[in-house]
Amino acid sequence: MTKQDTLFDNIIAAESRLVQLRTSNELCIRRTPLDFSHSLSKELGCEVFLKLESEQVTGTFKVRGAFNKLTVLSFQNDSRQPIVTASTGNHGAAVAHAASMLKIPVCIFVPRNIQPTKVDKLSSYDVELQYEGTDCLEAELAAKRYASERNLVYISPYNDWDVVAGQGTIAPEICQQLGSSVDIVYVTVGGGGLIGGIAAYIKAIFPQCLVIGCLPENSPVMYRCIQVGEIIEYPCRDTLSDASAGGVEPGSITFELCQRYVDDYVLVSEEEIRENICYMIDKHKKIVEGAAAVAIAACRKDRSRHQSLKSPLKIVVVVCGSNIGYETLKKCL
């Protein structure tokens, strides 16, 4: 059996680990709410639910993958060997939080021109910061080289089976909280770890459920890779969905997961992202980051699909995070 074939079982195992962590210390990780959206349901003529990973510890779903990966490593290595990663954003904060809670040493590589606010956030955890290069790619390459030279484990934000299984634990929570089948799930796509894990589980439980990938028009890399049938480099522009922006690592396991499990993709404009950041504040009193607004925008934009399917539909939108900068939020408003 391939890793893809065993991913469902690995997600169940990951869920068990995270439940144990949550039971022993509620500060580690949360079971996030699944809220019924009256405004979206009325607007779209469907039952629409929001899976609020924006309420998660550190403000995004990323802690799920980080905790699962580090817990697996701690079982495999009793000495709690240091781990290495590279990130200026949500992944770095998630690994820093998980490593601090599990008492595992961690070294995070960041570019030298990282924003001071991001340094402050990472420095609030007990981590070692290494400054390398002037962009995320240079920092990532340096981190991999550093880990290889010292025989340490490098943790990718998405190109790792334990990380994908951890992100996939959102899906069993949705199924438990909903208590019934679901017809469509909308998930923002960056590197593909989030949607890969969710889709692998949902498709096993509800094969008829459509899993829709949501991307900004300014950075639709995974969508373009799927279109041509291989991982490619694709030019990106600045986007409010900075957490999902950027390329897909060559050879990434998430590409085949998206090929196998994701049914379709919806691309949204920068204005649609901005509009839906404001929509969530206005209708739900929730502050969300651009990547989360991408999935909301895609759901609202996808009305023709809703109308073509048998009603009444049950739709879940994964609201992946809340880490939006103050200046960015001001501009949106």
PDB file of N, CA and C in Angstrom, residues 9 22 26 30 45 56 68 99 130 143 149 170 232 285 287 325:
ATOM      1  N   ASP A   9      -6.023   6.282   7.610  1.00  0.00           N
ATOM      2  CA  ASP A   9      -5.694   5.699   8.920  1.00  0.00           C
ATOM      3  C   ASP A   9      -4.743   6.600   9.703  1.00  0.00           C
ATOM      4  N   ARG A  22      -4.917  17.655  23.818  1.00  0.00           N
ATOM      5  CA  ARG A  22      -5.929  18.622  24.244  1.00  0.00           C
ATOM      6  C   ARG A  22      -6.479  18.265  25.624  1.00  0.00           C
ATOM      7  N   GLU A  26      -5.214  22.065  27.626  1.00  0.00           N
ATOM      8  CA  GLU A  26      -6.068  22.765  26.666  1.00  0.00           C
ATOM      9  C   GLU A  26      -5.351  23.920  25.977  1.00  0.00           C
ATOM     10  N   ARG A  30      -6.887  23.333  20.042  1.00  0.00           N
ATOM     11  CA  ARG A  30      -8.323  23.414  20.263  1.00  0.00           C
ATOM     12  C   ARG A  30      -9.100  22.574  19.258  1.00  0.00           C
ATOM     13  N   GLY A  45     -29.010  30.019  -0.445  1.00  0.00           N
ATOM     14  CA  GLY A  45     -30.088  29.043  -0.479  1.00  0.00           C
ATOM     15  C   GLY A  45     -29.629  27.650  -0.102  1.00  0.00           C
ATOM     16  N   GLN A  56      -8.237  28.835  16.201  1.00  0.00           N
ATOM     17  CA  GLN A  56      -7.249  27.864  16.667  1.00  0.00           C
ATOM     18  C   GLN A  56      -6.110  28.567  17.412  1.00  0.00           C
ATOM     19  N   ASN A  68       1.250  17.092  15.384  1.00  0.00           N
ATOM     20  CA  ASN A  68       1.297  15.680  14.994  1.00  0.00           C
ATOM     21  C   ASN A  68       2.711  15.263  14.622  1.00  0.00           C
ATOM     22  N   ALA A  99       6.628  23.035  19.626  1.00  0.00           N
ATOM     23  CA  ALA A  99       7.920  22.651  20.198  1.00  0.00           C
ATOM     24  C   ALA A  99       8.058  23.144  21.634  1.00  0.00           C
ATOM     25  N   GLN A 130      17.643  31.696  13.177  1.00  0.00           N
ATOM     26  CA  GLN A 130      18.810  31.841  12.316  1.00  0.00           C
ATOM     27  C   GLN A 130      18.407  32.711  11.133  1.00  0.00           C
ATOM     28  N   ALA A 143      18.001  26.207   5.745  1.00  0.00           N
ATOM     29  CA  ALA A 143      17.509  25.345   6.830  1.00  0.00           C
ATOM     30  C   ALA A 143      17.693  23.873   6.478  1.00  0.00           C
ATOM     31  N   GLU A 149      23.418  18.677   7.329  1.00  0.00           N
ATOM     32  CA  GLU A 149      24.798  18.638   7.824  1.00  0.00           C
ATOM     33  C   GLU A 149      24.884  18.121   9.255  1.00  0.00           C
ATOM     34  N   ILE A 170      -8.910  18.142  10.768  1.00  0.00           N
ATOM     35  CA  ILE A 170     -10.068  19.033  10.658  1.00  0.00           C
ATOM     36  C   ILE A 170     -11.282  18.259  10.147  1.00  0.00           C
ATOM     37  N   ILE A 232       5.056  22.746 -11.693  1.00  0.00           N
ATOM     38  CA  ILE A 232       5.777  23.735 -12.495  1.00  0.00           C
ATOM     39  C   ILE A 232       6.013  24.999 -11.680  1.00  0.00           C
ATOM     40  N   LYS A 285     -18.639  39.132  12.662  1.00  0.00           N
ATOM     41  CA  LYS A 285     -17.810  39.756  13.697  1.00  0.00           C
ATOM     42  C   LYS A 285     -16.528  38.969  13.936  1.00  0.00           C
ATOM     43  N   ILE A 287     -12.456  38.526  12.585  1.00  0.00           N
ATOM     44  CA  ILE A 287     -11.318  39.005  11.795  1.00  0.00           C
ATOM     45  C   ILE A 287     -10.604  37.791  11.216  1.00  0.00           C
ATOM     46  N   GLY A 325      -2.303  41.319   9.204  1.00  0.00           N
ATOM     47  CA  GLY A 325      -1.603  42.467   9.764  1.00  0.00           C
ATOM     48  C   GLY A 325      -2.517  43.666   9.932  1.00  0.00           C
TER      49      GLY A 325
END
